Amino acid sequence: MENSNKFQGIVDFVKKAYPNKDFVALHEPVFIGNERKYVLDAIDSTFVSSVGAYVNSFEERMAEITGAKYAIAIVNGTNALHMALLLAGVERDHEVLSQALTFIATANAISYIGAKLVFIDVDRDTMGMSPEALNRFLKTNAEKKSDGYTYNKVTGKRISACIPMHTFGLPCRIDEIAAICEDWNITLVEDAAESLGSYYKNKHTGTFGKLGVFSFNGNKTVTCGGGGAIITDDEALAKRAKHLTTQAKVPHKWDFVHDEIGYNYRMPNLNAALACAQLEQLALFVENKRELAGQYQVLAESLRFSFAQELKEAKANYWLVALVLDDLEERNAFLEYTNSRGVMTRPIWELMNRLPMFKDSQADDLENSLWLADRVVNIPSGFRT
Ligand SMILES: *Cc1c(COP(=O)(O)O)cnc(C)c1O
């Protein structure tokens, strides 16, 4: 099939799926539930900052939705990652196993601690961390010492955490990753920022490791403007999360006493009000997105595009639908064709190891990451009214 016919097939579908728009964005938020009501209620209550009824409800709802024992509301996803890594025990000069194929927030959060990144390859189908690559890397490069911890034989540094990411809401092979981390005594933190409403083997993403992190940024499936959450089953960690994110203030009626260096990382009640209204519609949003993804898949097959599909044992939220094009040349032609015809499409992120800040990080061969970086594009995936 001629490229222009293939590309036009996508443009035609998108224009029909999102009618009456000059330019169809990749993912626009929709506020069709109780958003206005709850935000106005928060304003009327005067509790607009980090203490308030909506913050509490948000945390309860997030625990219910994910099945985690505890959820902690955080000001955004990046800071939630930073906090989760601190809670996981990551320290300066430790190493954290991560993906080169991810959004910059994962890499930045590791760097805030002064820890070093190690990039592990992804699987081609999930675009998330490959358990095989993880295993291979550890067997070749790591050793468990008598203190029970795992160290990098090349750098001598302790590998204290591993942070896989569920790319575009497609769950990666997280149970296998969890088993490997357990063997090596490496703390598993899931970057589930993109995968609210995504399940692997009927278990919500973010619940496979010690801690899971979500984002509620404006472009995510559920948004509150800016916001994040940490989930965990560990009561002590949940308590510590609340303490550290409220400037490590010792509870007291009037005294300002702080017992360690803390952070101002709590989600404001105003944002939590918006989040509560959005969470009420999570099932509706995911259903709508999965239906769209199903239609895209049929179209992709007829146009001979490769479609990024969930694993059989997973249920994805299909936050952003992805196509895998033939090569870099076709990808660039596709981006040019669609964007100049009012359909927003985007390439996947530049690999972290190609950015100046992370270019010297240790990495495995990153074969699949390099392959995907040249080929993956996202197409409009927002809620259709
Ligand atoms: C969105 C996102 C985050 C967090 O982003 P914030 O904008 O800070 O909420 C973290 N990791 C990934 C992979 C993301 O997509």
Short mmCIF file of C-alpha atoms and ligand atoms in Angstrom, two decimals:
data_model
loop_
_atom_site.label_atom_id
_atom_site.label_comp_id
_atom_site.label_asym_id
_atom_site.label_seq_id
_atom_site.Cartn_x
_atom_site.Cartn_y
_atom_site.Cartn_z
CA MET A 1 0.00 0.00 0.00
CA GLU A 2 1.22 3.52 -0.81
CA ASN A 3 2.38 5.36 2.29
CA SER A 4 0.14 8.34 1.59
CA ASN A 5 -2.92 6.04 1.40
CA LYS A 6 -1.98 4.39 4.68
CA PHE A 7 -1.39 7.72 6.37
CA GLN A 8 -4.59 9.21 4.95
CA GLY A 9 -6.47 6.20 6.35
CA ILE A 10 -5.42 7.24 9.86
CA VAL A 11 -6.22 10.91 9.21
CA ASP A 12 -9.71 10.03 7.91
CA PHE A 13 -10.45 7.85 10.92
CA VAL A 14 -9.26 10.48 13.42
CA LYS A 15 -11.28 13.27 11.77
CA LYS A 16 -14.38 11.09 12.04
CA ALA A 17 -13.68 9.98 15.59
CA TYR A 18 -13.17 13.58 16.74
CA PRO A 19 -15.52 15.63 14.53
CA ASN A 20 -15.63 19.43 14.19
CA LYS A 21 -12.03 20.04 15.14
CA ASP A 22 -9.43 21.88 13.08
CA PHE A 23 -6.69 20.18 15.03
CA VAL A 24 -7.13 16.94 16.96
CA ALA A 25 -4.86 16.84 20.00
CA LEU A 26 -3.15 13.71 21.27
CA HIS A 27 -5.00 13.64 24.57
CA GLU A 28 -7.29 16.35 25.88
CA PRO A 29 -8.80 16.23 29.36
CA VAL A 30 -12.61 16.12 29.68
CA PHE A 31 -14.58 17.49 32.61
CA ILE A 32 -18.07 16.05 32.29
CA GLY A 33 -18.76 14.90 35.85
CA ASN A 34 -18.66 16.56 39.27
CA GLU A 35 -15.45 18.53 38.62
CA ARG A 36 -17.00 22.01 38.89
CA LYS A 37 -19.11 21.08 41.88
CA TYR A 38 -16.24 19.64 43.92
CA VAL A 39 -13.77 22.41 43.06
CA LEU A 40 -16.28 25.10 44.04
CA ASP A 41 -17.02 23.16 47.21
CA ALA A 42 -13.32 23.10 48.04
CA ILE A 43 -13.11 26.87 47.51
CA ASP A 44 -16.20 27.49 49.66
CA SER A 45 -14.73 25.34 52.41
CA THR A 46 -11.59 27.59 52.40
CA PHE A 47 -9.53 24.38 52.63
CA VAL A 48 -7.65 24.84 49.38
CA SER A 49 -4.21 23.72 50.54
CA SER A 50 -2.73 20.38 51.50
CA VAL A 51 -5.18 19.57 54.29
CA GLY A 52 -8.80 18.89 53.46
CA ALA A 53 -11.61 16.42 52.99
CA TYR A 54 -10.89 15.86 49.29
CA VAL A 55 -7.29 14.88 49.96
CA ASN A 56 -8.55 12.22 52.36
CA SER A 57 -11.24 10.97 49.95
CA PHE A 58 -8.74 10.90 47.10
CA GLU A 59 -6.39 8.70 49.13
CA GLU A 60 -9.23 6.36 50.11
CA ARG A 61 -10.44 6.08 46.52
CA MET A 62 -6.93 5.42 45.17
CA ALA A 63 -6.46 2.62 47.71
CA GLU A 64 -9.84 1.12 46.72
CA ILE A 65 -9.19 1.38 42.98
CA THR A 66 -5.71 -0.13 43.09
CA GLY A 67 -6.29 -2.59 45.91
CA ALA A 68 -3.31 -1.20 47.81
CA LYS A 69 -3.61 -0.78 51.58
CA TYR A 70 -2.43 2.83 51.54
CA ALA A 71 -2.36 5.74 49.10
CA ILE A 72 -0.61 9.06 49.69
CA ALA A 73 -1.57 12.15 47.68
CA ILE A 74 1.45 13.95 46.21
CA VAL A 75 1.77 17.26 44.39
CA ASN A 76 2.80 15.65 41.07
CA GLY A 77 4.03 12.39 39.63
CA THR A 78 7.67 13.39 39.40
CA ASN A 79 7.82 14.29 43.08
CA ALA A 80 5.90 11.11 43.89
CA LEU A 81 8.67 9.15 42.13
CA HIS A 82 11.33 11.06 44.05
CA MET A 83 9.57 10.35 47.34
CA ALA A 84 8.95 6.67 46.48
CA LEU A 85 12.65 6.16 45.73
CA LEU A 86 13.61 7.81 49.04
CA LEU A 87 11.12 5.56 50.84
CA ALA A 88 12.60 2.57 49.01
CA GLY A 89 15.93 3.38 50.67
CA VAL A 90 17.74 4.73 47.62
CA GLU A 91 20.69 6.92 48.64
CA ARG A 92 23.32 9.06 46.98
CA ASP A 93 25.72 6.92 44.91
CA HIS A 94 23.43 3.93 44.88
CA GLU A 95 22.33 2.65 41.50
CA VAL A 96 18.79 2.30 40.23
CA LEU A 97 17.86 0.00 37.36
CA SER A 98 15.66 1.90 34.94
CA GLN A 99 14.65 2.14 31.29
CA ALA A 100 16.24 4.29 28.60
CA LEU A 101 12.84 4.24 26.93
CA THR A 102 10.75 6.27 29.36
CA PHE A 103 9.55 9.78 30.07
CA ILE A 104 12.24 12.04 31.56
CA ALA A 105 10.53 12.15 34.98
CA THR A 106 11.73 8.65 35.89
CA ALA A 107 15.36 9.55 35.21
CA ASN A 108 15.10 12.96 36.87
CA ALA A 109 13.62 11.53 40.07
CA ILE A 110 16.53 9.10 40.41
CA SER A 111 18.95 11.96 39.83
CA TYR A 112 17.41 14.18 42.53
CA ILE A 113 18.74 11.69 45.08
CA GLY A 114 22.21 11.66 43.54
CA ALA A 115 21.79 8.01 42.59
CA LYS A 116 23.11 6.68 39.30
CA LEU A 117 20.98 5.27 36.51
CA VAL A 118 21.50 1.94 34.82
CA PHE A 119 19.46 1.42 31.68
CA ILE A 120 17.91 -1.99 31.05
CA ASP A 121 16.35 -2.84 27.70
CA VAL A 122 12.60 -3.15 27.14
CA ASP A 123 10.50 -5.81 25.43
CA ARG A 124 9.31 -4.93 21.95
CA ASP A 125 5.69 -5.86 22.63
CA THR A 126 5.14 -4.10 25.97
CA MET A 127 7.75 -1.34 25.48
CA GLY A 128 8.35 -1.78 29.23
CA MET A 129 11.31 -3.33 31.06
CA SER A 130 12.29 -6.76 29.78
CA PRO A 131 12.61 -9.39 32.54
CA GLU A 132 15.01 -11.29 30.30
CA ALA A 133 17.26 -8.26 29.85
CA LEU A 134 17.09 -7.55 33.58
CA ASN A 135 18.11 -11.10 34.40
CA ARG A 136 20.92 -11.04 31.87
CA PHE A 137 22.24 -7.73 33.16
CA LEU A 138 22.28 -8.86 36.78
CA LYS A 139 23.85 -12.25 36.03
CA THR A 140 26.65 -10.59 34.06
CA ASN A 141 27.24 -7.46 36.10
CA ALA A 142 26.04 -7.96 39.65
CA GLU A 143 26.94 -9.92 42.77
CA LYS A 144 25.18 -10.41 46.06
CA LYS A 145 27.51 -9.71 48.97
CA SER A 146 27.52 -11.01 52.53
CA ASP A 147 25.49 -8.00 53.74
CA GLY A 148 22.62 -9.41 51.66
CA TYR A 149 22.64 -6.56 49.15
CA THR A 150 23.40 -6.58 45.45
CA TYR A 151 26.38 -4.68 44.07
CA ASN A 152 27.46 -3.76 40.57
CA LYS A 153 30.74 -5.60 39.86
CA VAL A 154 31.82 -2.92 37.37
CA THR A 155 31.24 0.19 39.52
CA GLY A 156 31.24 -1.32 43.01
CA LYS A 157 28.05 0.57 43.81
CA ARG A 158 25.01 -0.91 45.50
CA ILE A 159 22.00 -1.53 43.25
CA SER A 160 19.21 -0.64 45.63
CA ALA A 161 16.10 -0.27 43.45
CA CYS A 162 14.56 -1.14 40.13
CA ILE A 163 11.92 1.03 38.49
CA PRO A 164 10.14 -0.41 35.47
CA MET A 165 7.52 1.68 33.68
CA HIS A 166 4.20 0.63 32.12
CA THR A 167 4.57 2.44 28.81
CA PHE A 168 1.44 4.20 27.50
CA GLY A 169 -0.57 2.14 30.02
CA LEU A 170 0.46 -1.23 28.54
CA PRO A 171 1.45 -3.41 31.49
CA CYS A 172 4.97 -4.87 31.24
CA ARG A 173 5.85 -8.39 32.50
CA ILE A 174 5.81 -7.10 36.04
CA ASP A 175 5.40 -10.40 37.91
CA GLU A 176 8.61 -11.77 36.38
CA ILE A 177 10.42 -8.52 37.16
CA ALA A 178 9.15 -8.68 40.75
CA ALA A 179 10.50 -12.24 41.13
CA ILE A 180 13.95 -11.24 39.82
CA CYS A 181 14.11 -8.21 42.14
CA GLU A 182 13.14 -10.43 45.07
CA ASP A 183 15.96 -12.89 44.24
CA TRP A 184 18.52 -10.09 44.19
CA ASN A 185 17.08 -8.17 47.16
CA ILE A 186 16.49 -5.10 45.00
CA THR A 187 13.50 -2.94 45.95
CA LEU A 188 10.87 -2.75 43.22
CA VAL A 189 9.20 0.62 42.64
CA GLU A 190 6.72 0.79 39.74
CA ASP A 191 6.41 3.89 37.64
CA ALA A 192 2.70 3.42 36.97
CA ALA A 193 2.26 7.10 36.07
CA GLU A 194 0.65 6.17 32.76
CA SER A 195 -1.23 3.07 33.84
CA LEU A 196 -4.06 4.02 36.18
CA GLY A 197 -6.82 1.54 35.31
CA SER A 198 -4.36 -1.01 33.82
CA TYR A 199 -4.12 -4.54 35.22
CA TYR A 200 -1.69 -7.40 34.92
CA LYS A 201 -3.13 -10.83 35.74
CA ASN A 202 -6.12 -9.08 37.34
CA LYS A 203 -3.91 -7.10 39.72
CA HIS A 204 -3.67 -3.33 39.36
CA THR A 205 -0.35 -2.00 38.08
CA GLY A 206 1.66 -0.34 40.83
CA THR A 207 0.89 -3.07 43.37
CA PHE A 208 3.59 -5.58 42.42
CA GLY A 209 6.50 -3.91 44.19
CA LYS A 210 7.09 -2.13 47.49
CA LEU A 211 5.74 1.13 46.12
CA GLY A 212 3.83 2.30 43.05
CA VAL A 213 3.54 5.80 41.62
CA PHE A 214 0.79 7.51 39.61
CA SER A 215 0.51 10.87 37.83
CA PHE A 216 -2.54 13.08 37.35
CA ASN A 217 -0.96 15.58 34.98
CA GLY A 218 -3.19 17.28 32.42
CA ASN A 219 -2.39 14.77 29.67
CA LYS A 220 -2.99 11.59 31.71
CA THR A 221 -6.10 9.37 31.68
CA VAL A 222 -7.36 11.02 34.88
CA THR A 223 -6.15 14.53 35.67
CA CYS A 224 -6.32 17.08 38.45
CA GLY A 225 -4.18 19.70 36.72
CA GLY A 226 -1.10 18.50 38.50
CA GLY A 227 -0.97 15.66 40.95
CA GLY A 228 0.53 12.35 41.91
CA ALA A 229 0.07 9.44 44.26
CA ILE A 230 2.15 6.77 45.95
CA ILE A 231 0.61 3.43 46.86
CA THR A 232 2.00 0.79 49.20
CA ASP A 233 0.89 -2.04 51.48
CA ASP A 234 3.52 -1.09 54.04
CA GLU A 235 2.02 0.88 56.92
CA ALA A 236 5.34 2.23 58.19
CA LEU A 237 6.28 3.49 54.72
CA ALA A 238 2.84 5.10 54.28
CA LYS A 239 3.25 6.94 57.58
CA ARG A 240 6.76 7.99 56.67
CA ALA A 241 5.53 9.22 53.27
CA LYS A 242 3.02 11.55 54.93
CA HIS A 243 5.64 12.77 57.39
CA LEU A 244 8.35 13.46 54.80
CA THR A 245 5.95 15.16 52.37
CA THR A 246 4.70 17.59 55.03
CA GLN A 247 8.11 19.09 55.82
CA ALA A 248 8.76 16.33 58.37
CA LYS A 249 6.76 18.28 60.90
CA VAL A 250 6.24 16.62 64.25
CA PRO A 251 2.49 16.72 64.97
CA HIS A 252 1.71 19.28 67.67
CA LYS A 253 -1.07 21.78 68.35
CA TRP A 254 1.15 24.83 67.87
CA ASP A 255 4.86 24.02 67.87
CA PHE A 256 6.87 24.11 64.65
CA VAL A 257 9.27 21.24 65.20
CA HIS A 258 10.71 19.21 62.35
CA ASP A 259 12.79 16.11 62.96
CA GLU A 260 14.55 15.71 59.61
CA ILE A 261 14.85 17.34 56.19
CA GLY A 262 11.38 17.19 54.69
CA TYR A 263 9.58 18.14 51.52
CA ASN A 264 6.52 20.20 50.64
CA TYR A 265 5.11 17.49 48.39
CA ARG A 266 1.46 17.12 49.41
CA MET A 267 -1.37 17.52 46.91
CA PRO A 268 -3.52 20.63 47.55
CA ASN A 269 -7.19 20.01 48.42
CA LEU A 270 -8.19 22.09 45.38
CA ASN A 271 -6.48 19.61 43.07
CA ALA A 272 -7.76 16.67 45.10
CA ALA A 273 -11.33 17.92 44.53
CA LEU A 274 -10.76 17.75 40.78
CA ALA A 275 -9.10 14.35 41.15
CA CYS A 276 -12.04 12.94 43.14
CA ALA A 277 -14.48 13.97 40.43
CA GLN A 278 -12.25 12.50 37.72
CA LEU A 279 -11.73 9.21 39.56
CA GLU A 280 -15.51 8.73 39.59
CA GLN A 281 -15.26 8.49 35.81
CA LEU A 282 -12.18 6.26 35.59
CA ALA A 283 -14.13 3.17 34.49
CA LEU A 284 -15.97 5.21 31.85
CA PHE A 285 -12.72 6.77 30.57
CA VAL A 286 -10.96 3.40 30.33
CA GLU A 287 -13.91 1.75 28.61
CA ASN A 288 -14.06 4.61 26.09
CA LYS A 289 -10.32 4.40 25.42
CA ARG A 290 -10.34 0.61 25.07
CA GLU A 291 -13.14 0.83 22.55
CA LEU A 292 -11.18 3.40 20.56
CA ALA A 293 -8.05 1.22 20.74
CA GLY A 294 -10.06 -1.73 19.42
CA GLN A 295 -11.20 0.31 16.44
CA TYR A 296 -7.67 1.56 15.80
CA GLN A 297 -6.43 -2.03 15.90
CA VAL A 298 -8.87 -3.16 13.21
CA LEU A 299 -7.94 -0.13 11.11
CA ALA A 300 -4.21 -0.72 11.64
CA GLU A 301 -4.55 -4.31 10.46
CA SER A 302 -6.41 -3.27 7.31
CA LEU A 303 -3.79 -0.59 6.58
CA ARG A 304 -0.90 -2.95 7.49
CA PHE A 305 0.34 -0.89 10.40
CA SER A 306 1.72 -2.69 13.42
CA PHE A 307 -0.39 -1.88 16.49
CA ALA A 308 0.97 -1.91 20.06
CA GLN A 309 -1.33 -4.38 21.77
CA GLU A 310 -1.72 -5.38 25.42
CA LEU A 311 -0.41 -8.79 26.52
CA LYS A 312 -3.03 -11.55 26.74
CA GLU A 313 -2.72 -11.62 30.53
CA ALA A 314 -3.02 -7.83 30.80
CA LYS A 315 -5.78 -5.26 30.57
CA ALA A 316 -4.43 -1.90 29.44
CA ASN A 317 -6.03 1.51 29.88
CA TYR A 318 -4.67 2.41 26.41
CA TRP A 319 -3.74 5.86 27.68
CA LEU A 320 -1.98 6.63 24.41
CA VAL A 321 -2.46 4.37 21.41
CA ALA A 322 0.82 3.54 19.66
CA LEU A 323 1.68 2.35 16.17
CA VAL A 324 5.02 0.77 15.30
CA LEU A 325 6.11 1.95 11.84
CA ASP A 326 8.57 0.24 9.52
CA ASP A 327 11.59 2.48 10.04
CA LEU A 328 12.75 5.99 10.91
CA GLU A 329 12.04 7.24 7.42
CA GLU A 330 8.43 6.08 7.50
CA ARG A 331 8.03 7.43 11.02
CA ASN A 332 9.21 10.90 10.00
CA ALA A 333 7.00 10.89 6.92
CA PHE A 334 4.02 9.85 9.07
CA LEU A 335 4.63 12.63 11.62
CA GLU A 336 4.94 15.21 8.84
CA TYR A 337 1.87 13.97 6.98
CA THR A 338 -0.50 13.78 9.95
CA ASN A 339 0.57 16.91 11.84
CA SER A 340 0.28 19.03 8.72
CA ARG A 341 -3.28 17.73 8.23
CA GLY A 342 -4.64 18.67 11.65
CA VAL A 343 -3.96 15.37 13.39
CA MET A 344 -1.51 15.53 16.26
CA THR A 345 0.89 12.61 16.38
CA ARG A 346 4.14 12.30 18.29
CA PRO A 347 7.23 10.11 18.27
CA ILE A 348 8.11 8.18 21.43
CA TRP A 349 10.55 9.94 23.79
CA GLU A 350 14.20 10.36 22.93
CA LEU A 351 16.09 7.62 24.76
CA MET A 352 17.45 8.76 28.13
CA ASN A 353 20.99 7.54 27.32
CA ARG A 354 21.07 9.94 24.36
CA LEU A 355 20.41 12.98 26.56
CA PRO A 356 23.46 14.95 27.73
CA MET A 357 22.70 14.37 31.44
CA PHE A 358 22.55 10.59 31.16
CA LYS A 359 24.85 9.79 28.25
CA ASP A 360 27.53 8.27 30.49
CA SER A 361 25.16 5.98 32.38
CA GLN A 362 25.77 2.25 32.25
CA ALA A 363 23.41 0.42 29.92
CA ASP A 364 22.91 -2.98 28.34
CA ASP A 365 22.78 -3.21 24.54
CA LEU A 366 19.32 -1.53 24.50
CA GLU A 367 18.60 -3.32 21.25
CA ASN A 368 14.81 -3.13 21.49
CA SER A 369 14.82 0.39 22.92
CA LEU A 370 16.86 1.61 19.95
CA TRP A 371 14.59 -0.26 17.55
CA LEU A 372 11.39 1.18 19.08
CA ALA A 373 12.77 4.73 19.35
CA ASP A 374 12.96 4.87 15.55
CA ARG A 375 9.48 3.48 14.94
CA VAL A 376 6.88 4.24 17.60
CA VAL A 377 4.33 7.01 17.19
CA ASN A 378 1.31 7.97 19.28
CA ILE A 379 -1.98 8.87 17.65
CA PRO A 380 -4.95 10.79 19.14
CA SER A 381 -6.30 8.78 22.08
CA GLY A 382 -8.45 11.13 24.15
CA PHE A 383 -11.98 10.49 25.40
CA ARG A 384 -14.61 10.68 22.67
CA THR A 385 -17.83 12.34 23.73
C1 LIG B 1 3.59 11.65 33.45
C2 LIG B 1 4.69 10.79 33.92
C3 LIG B 1 5.33 10.97 35.16
C4 LIG B 1 5.00 12.05 36.15
O1 LIG B 1 4.77 13.26 35.63
P1 LIG B 1 4.17 14.54 36.37
O2 LIG B 1 3.90 15.44 35.22
O3 LIG B 1 5.21 15.05 37.28
O4 LIG B 1 2.92 14.19 37.11
C5 LIG B 1 6.32 10.08 35.53
N1 LIG B 1 6.68 9.06 34.74
C6 LIG B 1 6.08 8.84 33.56
C7 LIG B 1 6.50 7.68 32.76
C8 LIG B 1 5.09 9.70 33.09
O5 LIG B 1 4.52 9.48 31.91
#
